[in-house]
Short mmCIF file of C-alpha atoms and ligand atoms in Angstrom, two decimals:
data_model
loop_
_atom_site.label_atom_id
_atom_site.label_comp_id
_atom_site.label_asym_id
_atom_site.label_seq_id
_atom_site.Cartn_x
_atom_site.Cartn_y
_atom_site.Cartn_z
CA UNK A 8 15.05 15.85 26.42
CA UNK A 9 12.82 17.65 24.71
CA UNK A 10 10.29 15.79 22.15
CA UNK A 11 9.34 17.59 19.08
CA UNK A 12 6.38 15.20 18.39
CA UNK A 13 4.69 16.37 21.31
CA UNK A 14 4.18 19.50 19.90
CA UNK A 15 0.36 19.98 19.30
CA UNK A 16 1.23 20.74 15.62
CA UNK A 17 1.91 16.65 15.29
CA UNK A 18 -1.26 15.44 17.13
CA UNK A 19 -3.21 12.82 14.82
CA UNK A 20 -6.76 12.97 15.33
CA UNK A 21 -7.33 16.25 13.39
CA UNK A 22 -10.24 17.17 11.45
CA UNK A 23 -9.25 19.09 7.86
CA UNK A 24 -11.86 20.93 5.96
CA UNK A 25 -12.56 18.28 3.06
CA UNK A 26 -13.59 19.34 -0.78
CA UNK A 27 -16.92 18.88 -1.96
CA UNK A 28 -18.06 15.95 -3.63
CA UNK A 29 -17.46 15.20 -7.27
CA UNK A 30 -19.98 14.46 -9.18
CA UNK A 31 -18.39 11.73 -10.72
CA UNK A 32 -14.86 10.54 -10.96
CA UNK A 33 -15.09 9.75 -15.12
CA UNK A 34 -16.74 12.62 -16.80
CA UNK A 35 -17.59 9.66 -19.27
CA UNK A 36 -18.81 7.22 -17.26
CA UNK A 37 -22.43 8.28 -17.41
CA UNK A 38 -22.42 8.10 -21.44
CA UNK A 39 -21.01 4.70 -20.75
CA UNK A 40 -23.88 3.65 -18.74
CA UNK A 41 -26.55 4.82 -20.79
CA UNK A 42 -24.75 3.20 -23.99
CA UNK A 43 -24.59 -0.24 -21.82
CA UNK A 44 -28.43 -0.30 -20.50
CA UNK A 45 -29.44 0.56 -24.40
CA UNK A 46 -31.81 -2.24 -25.14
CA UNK A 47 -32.75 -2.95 -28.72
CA UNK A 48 -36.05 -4.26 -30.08
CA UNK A 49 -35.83 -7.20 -32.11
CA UNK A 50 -35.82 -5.21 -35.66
CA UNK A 51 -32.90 -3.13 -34.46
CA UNK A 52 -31.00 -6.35 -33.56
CA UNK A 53 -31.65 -8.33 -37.07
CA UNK A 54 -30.68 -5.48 -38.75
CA UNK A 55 -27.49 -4.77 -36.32
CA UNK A 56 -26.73 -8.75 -37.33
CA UNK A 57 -27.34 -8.44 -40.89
CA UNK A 58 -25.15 -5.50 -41.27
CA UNK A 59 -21.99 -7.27 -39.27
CA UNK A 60 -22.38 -4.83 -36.19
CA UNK A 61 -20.49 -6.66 -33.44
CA UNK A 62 -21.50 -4.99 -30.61
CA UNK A 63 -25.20 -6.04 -31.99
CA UNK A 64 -24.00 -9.53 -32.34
CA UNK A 65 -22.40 -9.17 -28.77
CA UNK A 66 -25.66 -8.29 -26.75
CA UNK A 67 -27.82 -10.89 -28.98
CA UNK A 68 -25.77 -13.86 -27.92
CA UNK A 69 -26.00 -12.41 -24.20
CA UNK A 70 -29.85 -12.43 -24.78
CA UNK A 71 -29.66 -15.94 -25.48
CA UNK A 72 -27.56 -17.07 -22.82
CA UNK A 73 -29.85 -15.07 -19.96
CA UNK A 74 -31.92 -16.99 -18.27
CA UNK A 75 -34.44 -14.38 -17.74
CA UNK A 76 -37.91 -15.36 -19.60
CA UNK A 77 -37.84 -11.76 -21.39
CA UNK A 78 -34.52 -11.90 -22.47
CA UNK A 79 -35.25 -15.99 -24.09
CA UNK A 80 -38.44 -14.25 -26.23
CA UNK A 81 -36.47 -11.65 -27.41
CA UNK A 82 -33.71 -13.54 -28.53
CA UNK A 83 -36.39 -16.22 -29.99
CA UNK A 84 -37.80 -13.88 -32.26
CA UNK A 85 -33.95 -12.57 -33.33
CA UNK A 86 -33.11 -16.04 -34.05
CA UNK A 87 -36.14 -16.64 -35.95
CA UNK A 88 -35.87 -13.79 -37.84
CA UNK A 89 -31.79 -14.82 -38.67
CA UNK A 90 -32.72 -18.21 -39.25
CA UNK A 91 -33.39 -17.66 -43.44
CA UNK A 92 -29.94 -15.88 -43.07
CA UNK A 93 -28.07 -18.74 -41.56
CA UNK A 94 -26.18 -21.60 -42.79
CA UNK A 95 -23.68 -20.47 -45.10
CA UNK A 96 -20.98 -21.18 -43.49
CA UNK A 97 -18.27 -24.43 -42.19
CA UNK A 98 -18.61 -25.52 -38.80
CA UNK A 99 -15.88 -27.37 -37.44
CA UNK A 100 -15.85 -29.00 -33.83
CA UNK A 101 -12.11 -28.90 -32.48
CA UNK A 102 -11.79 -31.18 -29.37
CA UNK A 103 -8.91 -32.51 -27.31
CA UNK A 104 -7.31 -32.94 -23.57
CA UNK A 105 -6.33 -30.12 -22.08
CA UNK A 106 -3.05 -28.89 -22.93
CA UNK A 107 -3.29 -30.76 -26.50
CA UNK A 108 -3.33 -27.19 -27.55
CA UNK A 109 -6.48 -26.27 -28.68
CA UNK A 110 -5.88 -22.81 -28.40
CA UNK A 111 -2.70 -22.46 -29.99
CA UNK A 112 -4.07 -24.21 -32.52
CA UNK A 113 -7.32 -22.26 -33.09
CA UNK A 114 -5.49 -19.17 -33.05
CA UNK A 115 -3.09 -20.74 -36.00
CA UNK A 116 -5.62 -22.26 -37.76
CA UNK A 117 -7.62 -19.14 -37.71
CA UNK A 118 -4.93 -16.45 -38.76
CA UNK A 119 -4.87 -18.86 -41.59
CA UNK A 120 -8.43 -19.07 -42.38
CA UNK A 121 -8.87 -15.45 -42.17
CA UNK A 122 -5.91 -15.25 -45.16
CA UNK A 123 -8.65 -15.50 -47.29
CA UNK A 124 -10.83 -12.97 -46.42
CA UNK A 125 -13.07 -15.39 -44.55
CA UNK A 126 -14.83 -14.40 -41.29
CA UNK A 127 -14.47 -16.53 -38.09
CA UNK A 128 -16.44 -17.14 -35.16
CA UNK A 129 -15.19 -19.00 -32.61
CA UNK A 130 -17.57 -20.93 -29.84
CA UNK A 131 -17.16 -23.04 -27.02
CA UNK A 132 -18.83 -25.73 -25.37
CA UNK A 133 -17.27 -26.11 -21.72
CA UNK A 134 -18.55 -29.10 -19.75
CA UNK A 135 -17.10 -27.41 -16.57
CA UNK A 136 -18.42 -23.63 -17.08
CA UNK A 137 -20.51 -23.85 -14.28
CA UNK A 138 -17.19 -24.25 -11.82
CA UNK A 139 -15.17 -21.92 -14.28
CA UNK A 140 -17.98 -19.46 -15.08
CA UNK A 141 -17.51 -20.22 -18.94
CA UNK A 142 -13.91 -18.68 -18.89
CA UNK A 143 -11.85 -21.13 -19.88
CA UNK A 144 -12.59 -22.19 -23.65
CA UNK A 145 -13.00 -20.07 -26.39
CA UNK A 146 -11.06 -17.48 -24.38
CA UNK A 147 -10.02 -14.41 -26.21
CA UNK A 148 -6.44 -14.02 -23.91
CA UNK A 149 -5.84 -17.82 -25.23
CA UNK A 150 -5.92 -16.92 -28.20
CA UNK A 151 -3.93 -13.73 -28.33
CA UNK A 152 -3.50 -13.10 -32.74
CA UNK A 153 -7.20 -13.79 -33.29
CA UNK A 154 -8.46 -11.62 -30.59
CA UNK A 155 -6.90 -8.59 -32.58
CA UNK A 156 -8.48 -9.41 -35.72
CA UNK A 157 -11.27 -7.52 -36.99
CA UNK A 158 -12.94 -10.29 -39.24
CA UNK A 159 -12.68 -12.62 -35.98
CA UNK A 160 -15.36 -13.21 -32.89
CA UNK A 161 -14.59 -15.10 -29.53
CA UNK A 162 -16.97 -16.01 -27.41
CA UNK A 163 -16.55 -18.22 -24.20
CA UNK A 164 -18.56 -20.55 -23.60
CA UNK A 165 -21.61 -20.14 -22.07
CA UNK A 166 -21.68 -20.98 -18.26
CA UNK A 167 -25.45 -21.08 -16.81
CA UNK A 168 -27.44 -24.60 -16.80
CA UNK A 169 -26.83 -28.36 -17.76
CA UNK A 170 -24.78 -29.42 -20.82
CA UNK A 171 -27.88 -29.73 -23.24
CA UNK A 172 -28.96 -26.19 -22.36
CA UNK A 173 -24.99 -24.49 -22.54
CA UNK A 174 -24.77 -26.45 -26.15
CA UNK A 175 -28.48 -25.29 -27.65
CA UNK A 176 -27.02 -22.21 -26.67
CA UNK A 177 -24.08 -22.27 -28.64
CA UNK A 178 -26.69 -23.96 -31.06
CA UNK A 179 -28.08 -20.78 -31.62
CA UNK A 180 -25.46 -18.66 -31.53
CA UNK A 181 -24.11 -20.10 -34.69
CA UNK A 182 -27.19 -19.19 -36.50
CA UNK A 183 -26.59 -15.07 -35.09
CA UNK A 184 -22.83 -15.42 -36.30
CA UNK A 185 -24.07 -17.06 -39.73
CA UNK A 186 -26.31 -14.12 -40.35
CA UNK A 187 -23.62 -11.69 -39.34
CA UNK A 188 -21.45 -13.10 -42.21
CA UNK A 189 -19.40 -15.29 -40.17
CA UNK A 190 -18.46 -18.09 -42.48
CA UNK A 191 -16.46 -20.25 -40.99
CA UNK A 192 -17.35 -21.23 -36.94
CA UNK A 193 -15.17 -23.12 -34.90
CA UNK A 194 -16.65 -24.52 -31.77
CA UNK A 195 -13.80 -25.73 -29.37
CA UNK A 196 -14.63 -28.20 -26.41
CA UNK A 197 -12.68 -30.24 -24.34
CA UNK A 198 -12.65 -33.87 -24.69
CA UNK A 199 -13.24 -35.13 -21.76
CA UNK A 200 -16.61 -36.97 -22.20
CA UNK A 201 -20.00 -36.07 -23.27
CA UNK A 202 -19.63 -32.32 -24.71
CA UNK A 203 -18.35 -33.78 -27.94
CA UNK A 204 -21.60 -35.50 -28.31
CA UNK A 205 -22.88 -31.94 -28.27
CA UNK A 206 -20.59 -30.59 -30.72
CA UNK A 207 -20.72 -33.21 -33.02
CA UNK A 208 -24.21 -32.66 -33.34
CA UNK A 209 -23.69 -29.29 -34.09
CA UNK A 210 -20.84 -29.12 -36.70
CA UNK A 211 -19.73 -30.64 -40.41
CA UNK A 212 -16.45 -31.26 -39.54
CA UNK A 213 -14.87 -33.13 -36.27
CA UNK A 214 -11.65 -32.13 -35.49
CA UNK A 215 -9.55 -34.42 -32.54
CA UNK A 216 -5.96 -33.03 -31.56
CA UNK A 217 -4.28 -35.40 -30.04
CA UNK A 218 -0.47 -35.46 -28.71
CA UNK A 219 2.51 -38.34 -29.45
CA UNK A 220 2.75 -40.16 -26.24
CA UNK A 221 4.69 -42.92 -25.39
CA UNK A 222 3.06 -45.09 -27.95
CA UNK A 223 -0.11 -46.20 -26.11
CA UNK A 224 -2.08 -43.38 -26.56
CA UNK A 225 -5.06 -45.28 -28.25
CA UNK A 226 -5.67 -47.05 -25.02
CA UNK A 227 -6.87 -43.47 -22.97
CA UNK A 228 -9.28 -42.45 -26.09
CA UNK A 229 -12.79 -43.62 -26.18
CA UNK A 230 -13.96 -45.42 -29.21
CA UNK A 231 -16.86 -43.58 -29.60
CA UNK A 232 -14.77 -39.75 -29.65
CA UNK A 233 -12.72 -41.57 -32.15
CA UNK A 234 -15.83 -42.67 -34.41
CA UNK A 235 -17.25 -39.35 -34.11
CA UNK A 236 -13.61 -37.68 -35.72
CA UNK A 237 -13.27 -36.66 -39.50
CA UNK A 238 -9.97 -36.01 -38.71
CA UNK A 239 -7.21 -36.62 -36.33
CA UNK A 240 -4.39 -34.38 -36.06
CA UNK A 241 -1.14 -35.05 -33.52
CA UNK A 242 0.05 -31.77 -32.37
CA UNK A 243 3.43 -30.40 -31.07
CA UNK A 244 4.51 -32.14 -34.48
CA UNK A 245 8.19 -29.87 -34.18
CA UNK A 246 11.66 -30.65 -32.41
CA UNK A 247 12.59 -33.87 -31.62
CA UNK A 248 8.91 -34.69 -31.15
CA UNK A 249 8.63 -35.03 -34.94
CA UNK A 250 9.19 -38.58 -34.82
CA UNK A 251 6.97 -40.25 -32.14
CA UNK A 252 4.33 -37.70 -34.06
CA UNK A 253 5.10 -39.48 -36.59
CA UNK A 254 4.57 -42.64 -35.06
CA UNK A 255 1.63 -42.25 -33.45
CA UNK A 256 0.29 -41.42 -36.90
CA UNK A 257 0.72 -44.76 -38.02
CA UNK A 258 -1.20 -46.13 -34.75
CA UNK A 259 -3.83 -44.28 -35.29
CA UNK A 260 -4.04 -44.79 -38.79
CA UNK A 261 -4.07 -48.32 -38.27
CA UNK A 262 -6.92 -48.31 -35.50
CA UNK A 263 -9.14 -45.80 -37.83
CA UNK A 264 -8.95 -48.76 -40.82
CA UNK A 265 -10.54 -50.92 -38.42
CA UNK A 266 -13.60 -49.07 -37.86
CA UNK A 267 -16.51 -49.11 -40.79
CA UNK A 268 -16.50 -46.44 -43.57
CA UNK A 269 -18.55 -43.26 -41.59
CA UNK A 270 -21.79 -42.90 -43.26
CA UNK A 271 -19.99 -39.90 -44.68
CA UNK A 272 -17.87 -42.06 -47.17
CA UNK A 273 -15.18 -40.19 -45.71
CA UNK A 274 -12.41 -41.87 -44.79
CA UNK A 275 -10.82 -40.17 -41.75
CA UNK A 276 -7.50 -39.04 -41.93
CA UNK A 277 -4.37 -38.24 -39.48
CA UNK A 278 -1.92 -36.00 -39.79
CA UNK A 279 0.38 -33.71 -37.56
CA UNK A 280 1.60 -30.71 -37.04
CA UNK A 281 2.40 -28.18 -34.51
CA UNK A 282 -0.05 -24.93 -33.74
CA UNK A 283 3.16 -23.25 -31.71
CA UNK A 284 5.56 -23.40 -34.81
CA UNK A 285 2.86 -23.24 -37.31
CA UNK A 286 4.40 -26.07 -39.27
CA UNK A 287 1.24 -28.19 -41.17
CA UNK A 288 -1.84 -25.49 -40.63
CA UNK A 289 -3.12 -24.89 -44.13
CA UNK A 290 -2.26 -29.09 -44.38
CA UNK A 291 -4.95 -29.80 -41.95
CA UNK A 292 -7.39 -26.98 -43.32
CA UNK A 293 -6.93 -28.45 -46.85
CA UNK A 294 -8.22 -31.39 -45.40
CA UNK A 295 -11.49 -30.34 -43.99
CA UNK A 296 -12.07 -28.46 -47.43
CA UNK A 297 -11.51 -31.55 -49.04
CA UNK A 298 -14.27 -33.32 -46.98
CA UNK A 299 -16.72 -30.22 -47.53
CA UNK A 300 -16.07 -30.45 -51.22
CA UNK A 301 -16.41 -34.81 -50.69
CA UNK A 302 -19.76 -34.40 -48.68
CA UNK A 303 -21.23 -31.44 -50.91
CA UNK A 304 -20.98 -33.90 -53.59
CA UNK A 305 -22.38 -37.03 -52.26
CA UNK A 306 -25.25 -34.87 -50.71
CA UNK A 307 -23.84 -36.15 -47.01
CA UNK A 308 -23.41 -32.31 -46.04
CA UNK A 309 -27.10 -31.62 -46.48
CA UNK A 310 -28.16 -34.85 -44.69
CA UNK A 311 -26.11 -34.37 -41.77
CA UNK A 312 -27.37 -30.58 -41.19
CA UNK A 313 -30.65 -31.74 -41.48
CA UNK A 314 -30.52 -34.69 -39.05
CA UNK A 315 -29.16 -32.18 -36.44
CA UNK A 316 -32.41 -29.98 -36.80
CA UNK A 317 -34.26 -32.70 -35.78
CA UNK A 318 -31.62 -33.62 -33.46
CA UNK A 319 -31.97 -30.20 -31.81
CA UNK A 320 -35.34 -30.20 -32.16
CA UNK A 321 -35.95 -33.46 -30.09
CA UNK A 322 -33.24 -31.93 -27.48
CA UNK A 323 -35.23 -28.78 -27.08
CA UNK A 324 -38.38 -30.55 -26.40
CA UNK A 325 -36.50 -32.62 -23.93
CA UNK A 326 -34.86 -30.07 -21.96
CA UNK A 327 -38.02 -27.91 -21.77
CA UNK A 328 -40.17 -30.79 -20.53
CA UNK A 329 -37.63 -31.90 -18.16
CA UNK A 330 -37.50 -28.08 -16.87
CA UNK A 331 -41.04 -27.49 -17.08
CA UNK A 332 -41.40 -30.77 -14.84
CA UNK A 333 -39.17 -30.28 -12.20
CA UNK A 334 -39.38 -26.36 -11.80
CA UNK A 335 -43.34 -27.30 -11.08
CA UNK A 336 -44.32 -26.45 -7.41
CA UNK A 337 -46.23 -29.69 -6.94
CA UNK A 338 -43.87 -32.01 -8.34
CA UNK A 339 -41.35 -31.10 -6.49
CA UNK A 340 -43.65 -31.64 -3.25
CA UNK A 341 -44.29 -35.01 -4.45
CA UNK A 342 -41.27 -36.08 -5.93
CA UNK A 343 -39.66 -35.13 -2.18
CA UNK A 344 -42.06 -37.06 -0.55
CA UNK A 345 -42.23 -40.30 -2.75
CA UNK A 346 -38.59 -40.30 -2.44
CA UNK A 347 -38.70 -40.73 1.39
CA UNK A 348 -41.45 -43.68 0.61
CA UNK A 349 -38.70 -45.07 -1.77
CA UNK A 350 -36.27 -44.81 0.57
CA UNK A 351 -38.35 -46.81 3.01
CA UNK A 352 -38.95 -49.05 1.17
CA UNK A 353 -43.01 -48.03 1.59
CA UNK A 354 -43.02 -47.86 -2.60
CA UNK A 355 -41.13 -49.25 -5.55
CA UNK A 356 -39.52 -46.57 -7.55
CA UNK A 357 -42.19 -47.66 -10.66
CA UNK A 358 -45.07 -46.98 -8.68
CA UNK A 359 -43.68 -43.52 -6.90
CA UNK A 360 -42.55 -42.72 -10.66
CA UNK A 361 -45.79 -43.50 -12.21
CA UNK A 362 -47.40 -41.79 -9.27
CA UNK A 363 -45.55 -38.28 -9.59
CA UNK A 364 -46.05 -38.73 -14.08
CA UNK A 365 -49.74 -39.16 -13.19
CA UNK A 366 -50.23 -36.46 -10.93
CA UNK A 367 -48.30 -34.19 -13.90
CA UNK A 368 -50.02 -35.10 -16.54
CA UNK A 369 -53.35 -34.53 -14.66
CA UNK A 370 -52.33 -30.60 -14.24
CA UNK A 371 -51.51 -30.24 -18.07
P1 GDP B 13 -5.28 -26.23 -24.59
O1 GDP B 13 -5.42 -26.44 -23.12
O2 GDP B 13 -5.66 -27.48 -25.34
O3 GDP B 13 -5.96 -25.02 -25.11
O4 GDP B 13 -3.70 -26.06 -24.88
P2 GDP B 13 -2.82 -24.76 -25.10
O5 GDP B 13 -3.00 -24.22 -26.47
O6 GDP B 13 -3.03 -23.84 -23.97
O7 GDP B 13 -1.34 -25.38 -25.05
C1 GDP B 13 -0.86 -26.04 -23.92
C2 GDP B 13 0.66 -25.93 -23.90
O8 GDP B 13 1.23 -26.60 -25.03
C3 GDP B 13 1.16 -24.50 -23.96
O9 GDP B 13 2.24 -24.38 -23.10
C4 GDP B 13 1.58 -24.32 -25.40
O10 GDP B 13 2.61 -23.38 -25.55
C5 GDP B 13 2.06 -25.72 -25.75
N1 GDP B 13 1.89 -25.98 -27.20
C6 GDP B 13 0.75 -25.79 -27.91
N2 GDP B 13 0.96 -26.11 -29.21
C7 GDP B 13 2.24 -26.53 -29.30
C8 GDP B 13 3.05 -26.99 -30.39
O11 GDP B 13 2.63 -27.07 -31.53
N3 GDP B 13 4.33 -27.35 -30.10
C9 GDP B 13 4.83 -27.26 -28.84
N4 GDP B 13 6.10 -27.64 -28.67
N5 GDP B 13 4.11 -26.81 -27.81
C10 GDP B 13 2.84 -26.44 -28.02
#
């Protein structure tokens, strides 16, 4: 029988005469390149800021989340120079479990807000961005209306160092976004322990979205997240959820009356509502501009910005001590060997502690 594939003509090693290279494959992608690596000096990005140029805005806030020591003066001097520019605007912490919808909700609350021609930034503090890379909150597919918007910014949260560091960074990037015109800034985090600390310290308005459960709900939230709230809003608010929303209003109603008046004078409220169906949004954003009006009037808005400048200020010293000490070369020879005394029980940890302090302080 005879086999056509046998025929030389079907052989498969064959060498064919190739084409010569391309120079590239996108004619464009070398303007893209050189657009990307365009550095600005710090002039060009205040002015960029001042003047609402996003992209600007974009590379500033990458500036301050690089590690790199050039990057961090640049982006000094930018916020220093924004600083007098900064301010004007309502910063609201939004917190919850995941799957409270916080996103939903943002991107409600924020097609609302931008209704009247206000300009949104919206931040993120994410406990667990060094795991997720800073993808998770603050995420512009999350939030799919907002993302479109042209008076709207996303940012993720940043993902590189400890909390302290990933919240002075988001610190700072309110003060870019305030000086870009942004006048209202949302900074979402998740509640699930000590990044609300953070944002509270960084906001005039504490927002915590909680669901209807099965009636118990109080007993999962810490007291302290619910001290910290201004407001309490029960989500999913719609179907035949509407009543054991409404229930769990009345809980935590009842548990926020038995906590002292905030400094604020404010007395928290609760109220639901439901982010999917929209039913309740401008509800719960008349509320916070109720407490901005409240606190502008008794002064409390002033004194709580201030006490988070010093706040921040303290926090910065902190984490750039506590850096400074345990990126030093010695100290970390020490510190490894007085924890192998401690370990053998050759040295109490006060001694090895005062030991490695001593030996610090001596080099400064
Ligand atoms: P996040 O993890 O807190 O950001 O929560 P998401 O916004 O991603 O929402 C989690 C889930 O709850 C999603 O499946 C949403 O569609 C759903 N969801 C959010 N808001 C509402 C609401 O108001 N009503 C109902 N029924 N579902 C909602």
């Amino acid at each position: 029988m005879e086999h056509i594939e046998n025929d030389n003509q079907f052989q498969g090693l064959r060498v064919n005469k190739g084409i010569g290279e391309q120079p590239t494959v996108n004619p464009y992608l070398n303007n893209f390149k050189r657009f990307k690596r365009k550095s600005y000096t710090v002039t060009e990005y205040v002015d960029g800021i001042l003047k609402g140029n996003i992209s600007i805005l974009s590379q500033a806030v990458t500036l301050i989340e690089s590690s790199k020591p050039e990057h961090q003066i640049i982006a000094q001097q930018v916020i220093e120079k924004c600083l007098p520019y900064s301010g004007n605007s309502v910063r609201v912490g939004i917190t919850g479990v995941p799957g409270a919808g916080k996103s939903t909700s943002i991107d409600a609350f924020g097609m609302h807000i931008l209704k009247d021609n206000c300009k949104l930034a919206v931040l993120a503090i994410d406990p667990s961005s060094e795991v997720t890379k800073g993808s998770i909150l603050g995420d512009k597919t999350r939030m799919e209306q907002l993302a479109v918007q042209k008076n709207a910014f996303i940012r993720p949260s940043p993902s590189a160092g400890s909390l302290g560091g990933v919240a002075r960074k988001t610190r700072e990037t309110i003060v870019l976004c305030e000086a870009a015109g942004f006048d209202r800034i949302i900074v979402e985090t998740v509640g699930v322990g000590q990044s609300e600390t953070a944002v509270h310290s960084m906001v005039d308005f504490f927002l915590l979205i909680q669901l209807a459960g099965t009636g118990d709900e109080l007993q999962g939230i810490k007291r302290g997240i619910m001290e910290m709230a201004d407001g309490i809003v029960i989500n999913k608010a719609d179907g035949s959820n509407i009543e054991k929303a409404k229930l769990a209003q009345s809980h935590f109603k009842n548990a926020l009356h038995l906590f002292p008046l905030p400094e604020s004078g404010w007395q928290p409220k609760v109220l639901t509502y439901s982010g999917y169906y929209g039913i309740g949004i401008s509800e719960v954003w008349d509320m916070i501009d109720e407490y901005v009006a409240f606190v502008k009037k008794n002064e409390y808005f002033r004194h709580r910005r201030n006490e988070q400048s010093k706040f921040w200020m303290y926090e910065t010293i902190n984490e750039k001590l506590k850096s400074n000490f345990y990126n030093n070369p010695t100290i970390q020879a020490e510190l490894k060997d007085c924890e192998q005394q401690v370990l053998s029980s050759r040295m109490s940890s006060f001694i090895a502690a005062n030991k490695v302090l001593d030996t610090y302080l001596k080099q400064s």
